[in-house]
Short mmCIF file of C-alpha atoms in Angstrom, two decimals:
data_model
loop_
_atom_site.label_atom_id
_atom_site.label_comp_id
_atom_site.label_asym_id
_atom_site.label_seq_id
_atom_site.Cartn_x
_atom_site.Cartn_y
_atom_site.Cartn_z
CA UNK K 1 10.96 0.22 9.94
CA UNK K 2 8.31 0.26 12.66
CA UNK K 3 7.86 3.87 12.39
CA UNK K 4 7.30 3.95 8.82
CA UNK K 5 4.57 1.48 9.21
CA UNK K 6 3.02 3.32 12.08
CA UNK K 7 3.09 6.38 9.52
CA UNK K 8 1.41 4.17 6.91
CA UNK K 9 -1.15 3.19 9.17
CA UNK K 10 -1.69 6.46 10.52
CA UNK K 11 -2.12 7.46 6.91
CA UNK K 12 -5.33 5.29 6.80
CA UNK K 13 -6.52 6.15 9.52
CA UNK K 14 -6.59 9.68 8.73
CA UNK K 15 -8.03 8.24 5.27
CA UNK K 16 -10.90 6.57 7.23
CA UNK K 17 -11.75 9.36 8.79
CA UNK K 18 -11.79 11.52 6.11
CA UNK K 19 -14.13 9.00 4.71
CA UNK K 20 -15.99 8.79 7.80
CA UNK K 21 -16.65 12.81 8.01
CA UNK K 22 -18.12 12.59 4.13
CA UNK K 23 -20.14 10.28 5.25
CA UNK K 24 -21.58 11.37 8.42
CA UNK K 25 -21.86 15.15 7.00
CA UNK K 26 -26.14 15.90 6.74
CA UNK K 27 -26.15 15.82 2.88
CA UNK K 28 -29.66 18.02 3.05
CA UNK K 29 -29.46 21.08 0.54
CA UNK K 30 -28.94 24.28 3.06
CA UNK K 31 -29.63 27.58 1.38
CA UNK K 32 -28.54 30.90 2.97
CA UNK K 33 -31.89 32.50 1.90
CA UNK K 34 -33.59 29.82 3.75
CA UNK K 35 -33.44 30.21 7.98
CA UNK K 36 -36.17 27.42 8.61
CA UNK K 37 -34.12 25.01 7.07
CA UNK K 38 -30.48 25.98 8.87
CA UNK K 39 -32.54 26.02 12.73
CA UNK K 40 -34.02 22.88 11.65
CA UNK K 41 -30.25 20.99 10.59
CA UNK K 42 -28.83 22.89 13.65
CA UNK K 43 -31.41 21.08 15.90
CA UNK K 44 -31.96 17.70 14.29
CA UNK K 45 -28.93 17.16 13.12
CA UNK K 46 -26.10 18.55 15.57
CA UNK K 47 -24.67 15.40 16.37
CA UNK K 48 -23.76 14.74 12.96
CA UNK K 49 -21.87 17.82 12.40
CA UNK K 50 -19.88 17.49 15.32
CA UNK K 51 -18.94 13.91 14.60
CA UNK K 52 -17.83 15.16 11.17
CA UNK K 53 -15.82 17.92 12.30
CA UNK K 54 -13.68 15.88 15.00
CA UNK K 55 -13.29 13.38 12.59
CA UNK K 56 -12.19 16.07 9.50
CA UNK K 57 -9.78 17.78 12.46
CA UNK K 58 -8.72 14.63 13.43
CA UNK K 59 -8.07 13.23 9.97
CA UNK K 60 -6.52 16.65 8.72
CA UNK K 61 -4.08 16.99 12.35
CA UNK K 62 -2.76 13.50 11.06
CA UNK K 63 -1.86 14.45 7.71
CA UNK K 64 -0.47 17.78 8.98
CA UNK K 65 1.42 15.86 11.51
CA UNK K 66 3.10 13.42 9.19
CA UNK K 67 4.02 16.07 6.44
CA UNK K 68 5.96 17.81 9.26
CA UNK K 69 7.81 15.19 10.13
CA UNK K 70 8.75 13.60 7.63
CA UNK K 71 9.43 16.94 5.60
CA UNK K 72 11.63 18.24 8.11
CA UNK K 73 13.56 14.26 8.49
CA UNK K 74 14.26 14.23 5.27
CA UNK K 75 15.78 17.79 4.50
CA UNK K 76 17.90 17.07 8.07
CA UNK K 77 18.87 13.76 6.49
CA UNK K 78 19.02 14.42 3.00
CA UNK K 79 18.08 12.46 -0.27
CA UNK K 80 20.24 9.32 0.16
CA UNK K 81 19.77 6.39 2.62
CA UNK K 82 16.21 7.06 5.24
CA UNK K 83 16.09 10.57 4.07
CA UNK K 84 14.92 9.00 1.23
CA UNK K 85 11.92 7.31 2.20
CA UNK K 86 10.84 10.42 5.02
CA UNK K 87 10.33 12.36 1.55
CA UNK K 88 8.58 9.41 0.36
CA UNK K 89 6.35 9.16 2.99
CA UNK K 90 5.92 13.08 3.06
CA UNK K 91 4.84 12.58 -0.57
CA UNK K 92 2.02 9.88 0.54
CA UNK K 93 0.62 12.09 3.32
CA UNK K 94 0.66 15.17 0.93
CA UNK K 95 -1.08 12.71 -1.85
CA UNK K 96 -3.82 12.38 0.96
CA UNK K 97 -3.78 15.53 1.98
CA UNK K 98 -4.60 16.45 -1.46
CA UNK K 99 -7.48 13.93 -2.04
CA UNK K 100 -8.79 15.13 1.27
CA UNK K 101 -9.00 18.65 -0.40
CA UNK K 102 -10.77 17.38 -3.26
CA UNK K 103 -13.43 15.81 -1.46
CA UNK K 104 -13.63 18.74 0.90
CA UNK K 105 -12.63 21.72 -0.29
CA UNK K 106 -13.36 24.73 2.27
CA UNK K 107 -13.18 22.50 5.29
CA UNK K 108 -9.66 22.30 3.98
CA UNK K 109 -8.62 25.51 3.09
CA UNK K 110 -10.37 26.86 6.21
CA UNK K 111 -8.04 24.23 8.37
CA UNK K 112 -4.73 24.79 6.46
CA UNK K 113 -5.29 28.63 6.23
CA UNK K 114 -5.77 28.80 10.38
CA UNK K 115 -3.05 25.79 10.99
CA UNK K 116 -0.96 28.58 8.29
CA UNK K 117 -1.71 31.39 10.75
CA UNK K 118 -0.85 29.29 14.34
CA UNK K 119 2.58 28.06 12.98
CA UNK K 120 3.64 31.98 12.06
CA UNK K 121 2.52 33.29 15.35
CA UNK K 122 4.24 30.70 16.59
CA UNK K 123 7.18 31.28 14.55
CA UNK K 124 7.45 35.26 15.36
CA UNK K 125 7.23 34.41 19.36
CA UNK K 126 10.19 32.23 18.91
CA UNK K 127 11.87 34.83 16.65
CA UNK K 128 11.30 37.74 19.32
CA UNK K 129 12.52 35.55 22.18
CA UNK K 130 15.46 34.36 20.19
CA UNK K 131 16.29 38.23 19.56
CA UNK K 132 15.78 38.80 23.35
CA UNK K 133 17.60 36.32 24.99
CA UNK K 134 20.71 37.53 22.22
CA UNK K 135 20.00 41.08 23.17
CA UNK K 136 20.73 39.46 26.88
CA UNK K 137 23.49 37.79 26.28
CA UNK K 138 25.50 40.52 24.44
CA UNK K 139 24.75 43.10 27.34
CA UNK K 140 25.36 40.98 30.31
CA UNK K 141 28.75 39.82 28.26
CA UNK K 142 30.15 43.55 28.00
CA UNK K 143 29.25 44.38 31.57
CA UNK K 144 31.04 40.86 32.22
CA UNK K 145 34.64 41.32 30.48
CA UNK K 146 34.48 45.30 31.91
CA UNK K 147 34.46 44.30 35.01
CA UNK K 148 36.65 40.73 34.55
CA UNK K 149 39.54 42.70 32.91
CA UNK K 150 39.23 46.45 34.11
CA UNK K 151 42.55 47.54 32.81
CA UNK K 152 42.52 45.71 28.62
CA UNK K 153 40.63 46.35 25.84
CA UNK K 154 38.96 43.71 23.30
CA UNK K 155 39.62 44.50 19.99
#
């Protein structure tokens, strides 16, 4: 139980700093046409932005975070007994992760489309290792049993 309520709390926190990136985000009007006014927020205001963005990345890691672990707990558990509550929980970050995308669109999409991009690199190193290390195996296991048993075949 002290992990779900470590999750819970690590759900507001991620909700505070959500908040906290709104808030600290220079609400002046830019407009592309406009190059006075982007130098000027770049060097009056830089301090702000940054603070924003670690606390959006921050805030949206969390979220991402909890939705993979508790969405991969509860498929390995299933629907009955803790399994249960890891999809409930999974729910509740996705709920936030969904507010968070109302109140900040393209932030959003920009961080789930490159977090998208990192897992299926990821995911097709793993593959092509996977498929090497089997290539491996299957020729150092025929060179193996031809020279362990020179005289019998495997069927």
């Amino acid at each position: 139980m002290i992990t779900y309520l470590r999750d819970l709390l690590l759900g507001l926190l991620a909700w505070w700093c959500g908040n906290g990136a709104i808030r600290l985000f220079p609400v002046t009007p830019l407009h592309p046409d406009r190059l006075g006014d982007w130098v000027a927020f770049l060097l009056f205001k830089p301090v702000e932005l940054v603070m924003a963005a670690i606390l959006f990345v921050l805030g949206s890691v969390l979220l991402g975070g909890m939705i993979r672990t508790h969405a991969a707990e509860a498929i390995r558990r299933g629907v009955f007994g803790e399994g249960c509550l890891n999809a409930v929980l999974c729910v509740y970050a996705g709920f936030l992760g969904y507010i968070q995308y109302l109140k900040m669109p393209m932030p959003t999409l920009i961080f789930g489309g490159a977090a998208i991009l990192i897992l299926l690199v990821r995911m097709q190193r793993r593959w092509a290792l996977q498929t090497e290390i089997i290539e491996l195996m299957k020729s150092t296991q025929k060179q193996f049993l031809s020279t362990a048993f020179p005289g019998k075949r495997r069927i």
